[in-house]
Tab-separated table of C-alpha atoms and ligand atoms in Angstrom:
chain	number	residue	atom	x	y	z
A	14	UNK	CA	105.058	98.563	93.732
A	15	UNK	CA	108.363	97.050	95.414
A	16	UNK	CA	111.472	99.381	94.201
A	17	UNK	CA	113.422	97.918	92.035
A	18	UNK	CA	116.765	96.978	93.169
A	19	UNK	CA	120.244	96.433	92.202
A	20	UNK	CA	119.653	92.386	92.201
A	21	UNK	CA	116.700	93.192	90.162
A	22	UNK	CA	118.674	95.234	87.704
A	23	UNK	CA	120.900	92.352	87.596
A	24	UNK	CA	119.350	89.493	87.046
A	25	UNK	CA	118.117	91.310	84.402
A	26	UNK	CA	121.012	92.297	82.213
A	27	UNK	CA	121.485	88.295	82.929
A	28	UNK	CA	118.343	87.914	81.296
A	29	UNK	CA	119.967	90.370	78.470
A	30	UNK	CA	122.982	87.699	78.023
A	31	UNK	CA	120.451	84.987	77.671
A	32	UNK	CA	119.315	86.252	74.581
A	33	UNK	CA	122.549	87.096	73.618
A	34	UNK	CA	123.839	83.462	74.080
A	35	UNK	CA	120.622	82.799	71.553
A	36	UNK	CA	121.703	85.088	69.190
A	37	UNK	CA	125.006	83.524	68.771
A	38	UNK	CA	122.991	80.266	68.503
A	39	UNK	CA	121.168	81.311	65.731
A	40	UNK	CA	118.155	81.924	67.705
A	41	UNK	CA	116.057	85.090	68.181
A	42	UNK	CA	117.509	87.068	71.002
A	43	UNK	CA	115.049	86.410	73.807
A	44	UNK	CA	116.866	84.984	77.296
A	45	UNK	CA	114.284	84.844	80.987
A	46	UNK	CA	115.397	84.257	84.922
A	47	UNK	CA	113.269	82.953	87.280
A	48	UNK	CA	114.535	83.815	90.438
A	49	UNK	CA	113.857	82.743	94.157
A	50	UNK	CA	112.371	85.449	96.486
A	51	UNK	CA	115.469	85.851	98.176
A	52	UNK	CA	117.330	86.312	94.384
A	53	UNK	CA	118.574	83.058	93.621
A	54	UNK	CA	118.043	81.920	90.515
A	55	UNK	CA	115.389	78.761	89.834
A	56	UNK	CA	115.552	78.617	86.259
A	57	UNK	CA	117.362	80.619	82.984
A	58	UNK	CA	116.219	80.227	79.527
A	59	UNK	CA	116.334	81.405	75.909
A	60	UNK	CA	114.989	81.585	72.774
A	61	UNK	CA	115.482	78.270	70.965
A	62	UNK	CA	112.844	78.712	68.102
A	63	UNK	CA	115.167	78.179	65.038
A	64	UNK	CA	117.468	75.510	66.692
A	65	UNK	CA	113.424	73.096	67.983
A	66	UNK	CA	112.094	74.320	65.461
A	67	UNK	CA	108.969	74.859	67.420
A	68	UNK	CA	107.170	78.639	67.121
A	69	UNK	CA	106.198	78.466	70.484
A	70	UNK	CA	109.900	77.710	72.195
A	71	UNK	CA	110.143	81.444	73.592
A	72	UNK	CA	112.614	82.184	76.294
A	73	UNK	CA	109.295	82.639	79.127
A	74	UNK	CA	107.900	79.601	77.782
A	75	UNK	CA	110.919	77.420	78.393
A	76	UNK	CA	111.958	78.903	81.604
A	77	UNK	CA	107.992	78.746	82.634
A	78	UNK	CA	107.989	74.946	81.409
A	79	UNK	CA	110.847	73.862	83.389
A	80	UNK	CA	110.129	76.017	87.207
A	81	UNK	CA	106.529	74.713	87.202
A	82	UNK	CA	107.568	71.016	86.836
A	83	UNK	CA	110.907	71.529	89.025
A	84	UNK	CA	109.187	74.100	91.842
A	85	UNK	CA	106.393	74.208	93.994
A	86	UNK	CA	103.553	76.382	93.354
A	87	UNK	CA	104.315	78.427	96.701
A	88	UNK	CA	107.995	79.119	95.462
A	89	UNK	CA	106.478	80.392	91.953
A	90	UNK	CA	103.947	82.732	93.559
A	91	UNK	CA	107.096	84.540	95.672
A	92	UNK	CA	109.005	84.232	92.512
A	93	UNK	CA	109.875	86.831	90.151
A	94	UNK	CA	110.555	85.793	86.067
A	95	UNK	CA	112.552	88.654	84.654
A	96	UNK	CA	112.564	88.777	80.623
A	97	UNK	CA	114.880	90.411	78.523
A	98	UNK	CA	111.815	92.018	76.221
A	99	UNK	CA	108.074	92.441	77.918
A	100	UNK	CA	106.314	88.985	77.425
A	101	UNK	CA	104.314	88.441	74.454
A	102	UNK	CA	100.720	87.115	74.909
A	103	UNK	CA	101.432	83.500	74.709
A	104	UNK	CA	104.471	83.697	77.993
A	105	UNK	CA	102.017	86.085	79.441
A	106	UNK	CA	99.266	83.518	80.105
A	107	UNK	CA	101.631	80.522	80.899
A	108	UNK	CA	104.170	82.737	83.618
A	109	UNK	CA	99.803	83.692	84.755
A	110	UNK	CA	99.350	79.417	84.617
A	111	UNK	CA	102.615	78.474	86.327
A	112	UNK	CA	100.840	81.836	89.325
A	113	UNK	CA	104.813	83.521	89.222
A	114	UNK	CA	104.020	86.575	91.531
A	115	UNK	CA	106.254	89.309	89.519
A	116	UNK	CA	107.431	90.038	86.476
A	117	UNK	CA	110.140	92.197	85.374
A	118	UNK	CA	110.921	93.499	81.752
A	119	UNK	CA	113.565	95.138	79.758
A	120	UNK	CA	112.923	96.239	76.555
A	121	UNK	CA	108.373	97.159	75.545
A	122	UNK	CA	106.188	95.731	73.283
A	123	UNK	CA	105.774	98.603	71.995
A	124	UNK	CA	109.178	99.613	71.252
A	125	UNK	CA	109.737	96.054	70.300
A	126	UNK	CA	107.544	96.312	67.268
A	127	UNK	CA	108.617	99.856	65.893
A	128	UNK	CA	112.085	98.638	65.689
A	129	UNK	CA	113.483	98.164	61.668
A	130	UNK	CA	113.500	95.431	61.323
A	131	UNK	CA	115.098	94.492	57.760
A	132	UNK	CA	113.034	97.396	55.935
A	133	UNK	CA	109.586	94.986	56.275
A	134	UNK	CA	106.416	96.492	57.301
A	135	UNK	CA	106.360	97.110	61.010
A	136	UNK	CA	103.989	94.552	62.782
A	137	UNK	CA	100.705	95.622	64.171
A	138	UNK	CA	101.451	96.580	68.667
A	139	UNK	CA	100.654	92.841	70.342
A	140	UNK	CA	99.344	94.055	73.653
A	141	UNK	CA	100.623	94.436	76.552
A	142	UNK	CA	101.451	91.676	79.348
A	143	UNK	CA	99.796	94.428	81.631
A	144	UNK	CA	96.679	94.461	79.250
A	145	UNK	CA	96.435	90.894	79.144
A	146	UNK	CA	96.576	90.398	83.318
A	147	UNK	CA	94.227	93.271	83.710
A	148	UNK	CA	91.635	90.510	81.826
A	149	UNK	CA	92.411	87.439	85.210
A	150	UNK	CA	92.518	87.585	88.503
A	151	UNK	CA	95.897	86.604	88.994
A	152	UNK	CA	97.377	89.061	91.225
A	153	UNK	CA	100.419	89.609	89.741
A	154	UNK	CA	103.595	92.801	90.101
A	155	UNK	CA	105.066	93.853	86.703
A	156	UNK	CA	107.656	96.182	86.623
A	157	UNK	CA	109.121	97.435	83.108
A	158	UNK	CA	110.978	98.842	81.118
A	159	UNK	CA	113.461	98.514	83.255
A	160	UNK	CA	116.737	99.305	81.260
A	161	UNK	CA	115.363	99.661	77.695
A	162	UNK	CA	118.348	101.047	75.909
A	163	UNK	CA	120.490	97.755	76.912
A	164	UNK	CA	117.400	95.747	76.260
A	165	UNK	CA	116.822	97.336	72.655
A	166	UNK	CA	120.810	96.956	71.774
A	167	UNK	CA	120.705	92.982	72.334
A	168	UNK	CA	117.634	93.315	69.197
A	169	UNK	CA	119.389	96.022	66.988
A	170	UNK	CA	122.651	93.918	66.616
A	171	UNK	CA	120.445	90.770	65.302
A	172	UNK	CA	118.145	92.021	63.236
A	173	UNK	CA	119.817	94.809	61.215
A	174	UNK	CA	122.390	92.158	59.873
B	27	LIG	ZN1	106.775	84.965	73.927
């Protein structure tokens, strides 16, 4: 695994900012950034489930959809997707189909699923994105959880209000 750099932390924090922006628009607090191997932002996206009405309008899926149209496969394989929360199974699959070579995420799925969600029963854990990629031949580097307390703070202000 390559070392986590200051540039990684900065781009992950950009994903947190996008998650906050999504929340301010009435969407679920998730954000994603796809950056080139030199750290230039290629695409950034927010969750748009509430405003679009589409249950699959997750931040990572929105980002991957745009990046796969805008960028070459050679660019995508060298790119990193920064996700405010560990990608769900839908988004992990999209990342795999786009051929993105590296994932950096903030909050883990297990910690996210175990958060207090308005007193509702906790959801069973989804499988982790590492488990999904373990079942594919796609070579991907996965870094996370990272800056997890900051990543969780974005959610806490949403789900508990
Ligand atoms: Zn997702």
